[in-house]
Amino acid sequence: MKLLVLMYHIVYASDAEFNSIADEEKPYAISKRVFEEQLSQIKQSGLSVMKPEEVSLMLSEGKLPNKDSCLITIDDGHNSMLNIINPLLIKNNFGSVFFVSTQLIEQRQDFCSWHELQKLSQQGVCVQPHGHTHQFFDAMDVTSIDYELAEPKKLIESHLLQPVKSMSYPGGRCNALSLSKAYEQGYTSQFGSDVGLNDKVMNRCTYKRMAIRASTSHKEFSKIISFSNRYYLLATFEHKIKKSLKLLCGNNGYHHLYRLVKRK
């Protein structure tokens, strides 16, 4: 059994919507047409996508499907989840996990409000934390880690009345301390951004995910969902190089370099 976890961020339906997206977020934004095509590719491939009830069992009890499957995750909290993404997932009977940074819900107009998150929860979406302030956990002290884990858990459970068992780390940045602290606070499923497929339940380490970007072509997506060994070997190698750069430059230095490259 292998589990593919896809990671999305923003889906837009028009040029106006695309233009309203912050420049640093555009590399992770895809069009509605492309998203529909990718859902169609998954269905045509025969790969099983986890249904809402299967997602719930995975996060609450650590039960993974007994066959090759795909889990769809969406990070940050953008309101395209309510307006575009989830209606298409419902149409295909696909479940999902929506990881939200709870402080940004109060600060950004382009993010889902608590009322909208309640709607999504009622529609079967599993809403879980993406930290509180969207800061990187590997740069935090113990006090900050405890707060960034406890605060979103408290807010989501009080607003949505659903249990919080899962965490997606902003930027995939976490370390042994944050993983241990999260487990202590009841986070039994943790998600990062290391690339690859998963073949077992992850309790004290993160599930690997494949980020879907604006640059992800039809051909590349086909390789991702077909579990191409050659593709995953190359993707893993490239990811290790990026992680080495992050360690060398630090979080701030790496993101400054990232923004410079994306401007060209």
Short mmCIF file of C-alpha atoms in Angstrom, two decimals:
data_model
loop_
_atom_site.label_atom_id
_atom_site.label_comp_id
_atom_site.label_asym_id
_atom_site.label_seq_id
_atom_site.Cartn_x
_atom_site.Cartn_y
_atom_site.Cartn_z
CA MET A 1 0.00 0.00 0.00
CA LYS A 2 1.22 3.49 -0.88
CA LEU A 3 -0.40 6.78 0.04
CA LEU A 4 0.08 9.84 -2.15
CA VAL A 5 -0.67 13.12 -0.37
CA LEU A 6 -1.27 16.05 -2.72
CA MET A 7 -0.80 19.60 -1.44
CA TYR A 8 -2.71 22.52 -2.97
CA HIS A 9 -2.97 26.17 -1.92
CA ILE A 10 -5.08 28.41 -4.18
CA VAL A 11 -7.34 27.84 -7.18
CA TYR A 12 -8.58 30.83 -9.19
CA ALA A 13 -11.40 31.10 -11.73
CA SER A 14 -10.54 34.29 -13.66
CA ASP A 15 -7.72 36.65 -14.58
CA ALA A 16 -9.07 39.15 -12.07
CA GLU A 17 -8.83 36.58 -9.28
CA PHE A 18 -5.31 35.66 -10.33
CA ASN A 19 -4.21 39.29 -10.37
CA SER A 20 -5.53 39.75 -6.83
CA ILE A 21 -3.22 37.03 -5.50
CA ALA A 22 0.00 38.21 -3.82
CA ASP A 23 3.05 37.77 -6.07
CA GLU A 24 4.80 35.44 -3.62
CA GLU A 25 1.72 33.16 -3.57
CA LYS A 26 1.19 32.98 -7.35
CA PRO A 27 3.66 30.09 -7.87
CA TYR A 28 1.27 27.96 -5.79
CA ALA A 29 -1.93 29.14 -7.50
CA ILE A 30 -3.51 27.09 -10.29
CA SER A 31 -6.54 27.79 -12.47
CA LYS A 32 -9.91 26.13 -12.03
CA ARG A 33 -9.53 24.58 -15.48
CA VAL A 34 -6.21 22.95 -14.52
CA PHE A 35 -7.63 21.74 -11.20
CA GLU A 36 -10.60 20.15 -12.98
CA GLU A 37 -8.21 18.48 -15.43
CA GLN A 38 -6.14 17.09 -12.58
CA LEU A 39 -9.20 15.65 -10.83
CA SER A 40 -10.17 14.07 -14.14
CA GLN A 41 -6.65 12.63 -14.53
CA ILE A 42 -6.91 11.04 -11.10
CA LYS A 43 -10.30 9.45 -11.89
CA GLN A 44 -9.09 8.17 -15.25
CA SER A 45 -5.96 6.68 -13.66
CA GLY A 46 -8.06 4.52 -11.34
CA LEU A 47 -6.21 5.77 -8.27
CA SER A 48 -8.51 5.72 -5.25
CA VAL A 49 -9.02 9.12 -3.57
CA MET A 50 -9.86 9.00 0.13
CA LYS A 51 -13.50 9.80 0.87
CA PRO A 52 -14.51 12.11 3.77
CA GLU A 53 -15.16 9.21 6.14
CA GLU A 54 -11.79 7.62 5.29
CA VAL A 55 -10.01 10.92 5.94
CA SER A 56 -11.70 11.16 9.33
CA LEU A 57 -10.62 7.62 10.26
CA MET A 58 -7.05 8.29 9.17
CA LEU A 59 -6.71 11.43 11.29
CA SER A 60 -8.60 10.19 14.34
CA GLU A 61 -7.50 6.55 14.52
CA GLY A 62 -4.45 6.36 12.25
CA LYS A 63 -6.17 3.97 9.86
CA LEU A 64 -4.79 4.03 6.33
CA PRO A 65 -6.51 2.51 3.29
CA ASN A 66 -5.48 -1.04 2.42
CA LYS A 67 -4.79 -0.13 -1.22
CA ASP A 68 -2.85 2.54 -3.12
CA SER A 69 -4.67 5.80 -2.43
CA CYS A 70 -4.52 9.58 -2.65
CA LEU A 71 -5.27 12.17 0.02
CA ILE A 72 -5.99 15.76 -1.05
CA THR A 73 -4.78 18.51 1.29
CA ILE A 74 -5.09 22.29 0.97
CA ASP A 75 -2.87 24.63 2.97
CA ASP A 76 -3.21 28.16 4.37
CA GLY A 77 -6.93 29.06 4.38
CA HIS A 78 -7.67 30.81 1.07
CA ASN A 79 -11.39 31.25 0.32
CA SER A 80 -11.09 29.46 -3.02
CA MET A 81 -11.52 26.35 -0.90
CA LEU A 82 -15.16 27.29 -0.31
CA ASN A 83 -15.91 28.84 -3.70
CA ILE A 84 -14.06 26.55 -6.11
CA ILE A 85 -12.11 23.64 -4.64
CA ASN A 86 -14.62 21.93 -2.37
CA PRO A 87 -17.59 22.10 -4.79
CA LEU A 88 -15.45 20.19 -7.29
CA LEU A 89 -14.32 17.71 -4.63
CA ILE A 90 -17.94 17.12 -3.58
CA LYS A 91 -18.89 16.55 -7.21
CA ASN A 92 -16.30 13.74 -7.36
CA ASN A 93 -16.98 12.43 -3.81
CA PHE A 94 -13.38 13.22 -2.82
CA GLY A 95 -12.52 13.97 0.78
CA SER A 96 -9.92 16.52 1.87
CA VAL A 97 -8.06 18.13 4.75
CA PHE A 98 -8.04 21.94 4.88
CA PHE A 99 -5.09 23.20 6.94
CA VAL A 100 -5.66 26.79 8.11
CA SER A 101 -3.46 29.35 9.88
CA THR A 102 -5.97 30.56 12.45
CA GLN A 103 -4.61 34.06 13.05
CA LEU A 104 -4.76 34.82 9.32
CA ILE A 105 -8.49 34.03 9.34
CA GLU A 106 -8.96 37.21 11.35
CA GLN A 107 -6.53 39.28 9.27
CA ARG A 108 -6.98 38.43 5.57
CA GLN A 109 -10.10 39.15 3.56
CA ASP A 110 -9.15 36.53 0.95
CA PHE A 111 -9.17 33.79 3.60
CA CYS A 112 -12.17 31.82 4.81
CA SER A 113 -13.96 33.29 7.82
CA TRP A 114 -15.00 31.14 10.78
CA HIS A 115 -18.54 31.10 9.40
CA GLU A 116 -17.27 29.83 6.05
CA LEU A 117 -15.11 27.22 7.77
CA GLN A 118 -18.23 26.04 9.61
CA LYS A 119 -19.92 25.57 6.22
CA LEU A 120 -16.96 23.56 4.95
CA SER A 121 -16.95 21.43 8.09
CA GLN A 122 -20.67 20.72 7.63
CA GLN A 123 -19.89 19.67 4.04
CA GLY A 124 -17.49 17.01 5.31
CA VAL A 125 -14.18 18.88 5.06
CA CYS A 126 -11.73 18.08 7.84
CA VAL A 127 -10.41 21.49 8.99
CA GLN A 128 -7.09 21.26 10.87
CA PRO A 129 -4.29 23.66 11.93
CA HIS A 130 -1.50 25.10 9.81
CA GLY A 131 -0.04 26.80 12.85
CA HIS A 132 -1.54 30.00 14.27
CA THR A 133 0.62 32.74 12.73
CA HIS A 134 2.11 30.77 9.79
CA GLN A 135 5.60 31.06 11.28
CA PHE A 136 8.22 28.35 10.81
CA PHE A 137 8.35 25.90 13.70
CA ASP A 138 12.05 25.11 13.28
CA ALA A 139 12.89 28.71 14.21
CA MET A 140 10.81 28.78 17.42
CA ASP A 141 11.65 28.32 21.07
CA VAL A 142 9.71 25.88 23.25
CA THR A 143 7.23 28.49 24.49
CA SER A 144 6.38 29.61 20.96
CA ILE A 145 6.01 26.03 19.75
CA ASP A 146 3.60 25.21 22.56
CA TYR A 147 1.53 28.32 21.74
CA GLU A 148 1.49 27.69 17.97
CA LEU A 149 0.21 24.18 18.63
CA ALA A 150 -2.27 24.92 21.41
CA GLU A 151 -3.91 28.10 20.10
CA PRO A 152 -5.18 26.84 16.72
CA LYS A 153 -6.29 23.59 18.33
CA LYS A 154 -8.36 25.53 20.87
CA LEU A 155 -9.85 27.86 18.23
CA ILE A 156 -10.81 25.16 15.74
CA GLU A 157 -12.32 22.88 18.36
CA SER A 158 -14.34 25.75 19.86
CA HIS A 159 -15.52 27.27 16.56
CA LEU A 160 -16.10 24.10 14.53
CA LEU A 161 -16.76 21.53 17.25
CA GLN A 162 -14.56 18.99 15.52
CA PRO A 163 -11.52 17.25 17.05
CA VAL A 164 -8.05 18.44 16.10
CA LYS A 165 -5.61 15.58 15.54
CA SER A 166 -3.50 16.79 12.63
CA MET A 167 -1.00 19.55 11.85
CA SER A 168 0.53 20.81 8.62
CA TYR A 169 3.75 22.72 9.23
CA PRO A 170 4.09 26.05 7.36
CA GLY A 171 6.81 25.68 4.76
CA GLY A 172 7.20 22.11 5.95
CA ARG A 173 9.61 23.55 8.56
CA CYS A 174 9.67 21.49 11.73
CA ASN A 175 12.24 19.71 13.86
CA ALA A 176 12.42 16.95 16.46
CA LEU A 177 11.31 19.32 19.21
CA SER A 178 8.17 20.54 17.41
CA LEU A 179 7.26 17.00 16.35
CA SER A 180 7.59 15.76 19.92
CA LYS A 181 5.62 18.68 21.35
CA ALA A 182 2.86 18.20 18.78
CA TYR A 183 2.55 14.53 19.67
CA GLU A 184 2.31 15.47 23.37
CA GLN A 185 -0.58 17.82 22.55
CA GLY A 186 -2.52 15.10 20.74
CA TYR A 187 -1.45 15.66 17.14
CA THR A 188 -1.30 12.10 15.86
CA SER A 189 -0.94 12.97 12.15
CA GLN A 190 1.65 15.54 11.08
CA PHE A 191 2.31 16.75 7.56
CA GLY A 192 5.41 18.40 6.13
CA SER A 193 6.67 19.12 2.63
CA ASP A 194 9.25 16.38 2.11
CA VAL A 195 8.48 14.79 -1.24
CA GLY A 196 7.61 11.16 -1.82
CA LEU A 197 5.02 8.49 -1.15
CA ASN A 198 3.98 7.08 2.24
CA ASP A 199 3.78 3.38 3.04
CA LYS A 200 2.97 3.43 6.76
CA VAL A 201 1.28 5.41 9.52
CA MET A 202 3.39 8.38 10.64
CA ASN A 203 3.04 9.22 14.34
CA ARG A 204 6.18 11.09 15.38
CA CYS A 205 7.34 12.15 11.92
CA THR A 206 5.64 13.87 9.00
CA TYR A 207 3.74 12.48 6.06
CA LYS A 208 5.41 13.26 2.75
CA ARG A 209 3.45 15.39 0.28
CA MET A 210 3.64 16.43 -3.35
CA ALA A 211 3.13 20.17 -3.81
CA ILE A 212 1.07 21.08 -6.87
CA ARG A 213 2.32 24.37 -8.29
CA ALA A 214 1.49 26.66 -11.19
CA SER A 215 4.44 25.05 -12.98
CA THR A 216 3.11 21.49 -12.57
CA SER A 217 2.39 20.31 -16.11
CA HIS A 218 -0.16 17.74 -17.28
CA LYS A 219 2.72 15.34 -17.97
CA GLU A 220 4.33 15.85 -14.56
CA PHE A 221 1.01 15.38 -12.77
CA SER A 222 0.56 12.08 -14.62
CA LYS A 223 3.93 10.90 -13.30
CA ILE A 224 2.98 11.96 -9.76
CA ILE A 225 -0.28 10.01 -9.69
CA SER A 226 1.17 6.97 -11.51
CA PHE A 227 3.87 6.59 -8.82
CA SER A 228 6.67 6.80 -11.41
CA ASN A 229 9.84 5.54 -9.69
CA ARG A 230 12.15 7.61 -11.89
CA TYR A 231 10.13 10.77 -11.27
CA TYR A 232 10.16 10.32 -7.49
CA LEU A 233 13.90 9.61 -7.43
CA LEU A 234 14.60 12.87 -9.27
CA ALA A 235 12.08 14.84 -7.20
CA THR A 236 13.61 13.54 -3.96
CA PHE A 237 17.11 14.49 -5.11
CA GLU A 238 15.98 18.01 -6.05
CA HIS A 239 14.19 18.39 -2.70
CA LYS A 240 17.34 17.39 -0.79
CA ILE A 241 19.28 20.12 -2.61
CA LYS A 242 16.63 22.69 -1.60
CA LYS A 243 16.74 21.52 2.02
CA SER A 244 20.52 21.90 2.00
CA LEU A 245 20.15 25.46 0.71
CA LYS A 246 17.65 26.23 3.48
CA LEU A 247 20.11 24.97 6.09
CA LEU A 248 22.93 26.97 4.52
CA CYS A 249 21.02 30.24 4.04
CA GLY A 250 18.58 30.06 6.94
CA ASN A 251 14.82 30.58 6.58
CA ASN A 252 14.99 34.31 5.83
CA GLY A 253 17.93 34.00 3.46
CA TYR A 254 16.34 31.14 1.55
CA HIS A 255 13.06 33.00 1.07
CA HIS A 256 14.89 36.15 -0.06
CA LEU A 257 16.69 34.03 -2.65
CA TYR A 258 13.38 32.37 -3.62
CA ARG A 259 11.71 35.74 -4.25
CA LEU A 260 14.65 36.94 -6.35
CA VAL A 261 14.53 33.81 -8.54
CA LYS A 262 10.76 34.02 -9.02
CA ARG A 263 10.98 37.64 -10.19
CA LYS A 264 13.20 36.67 -13.12
#
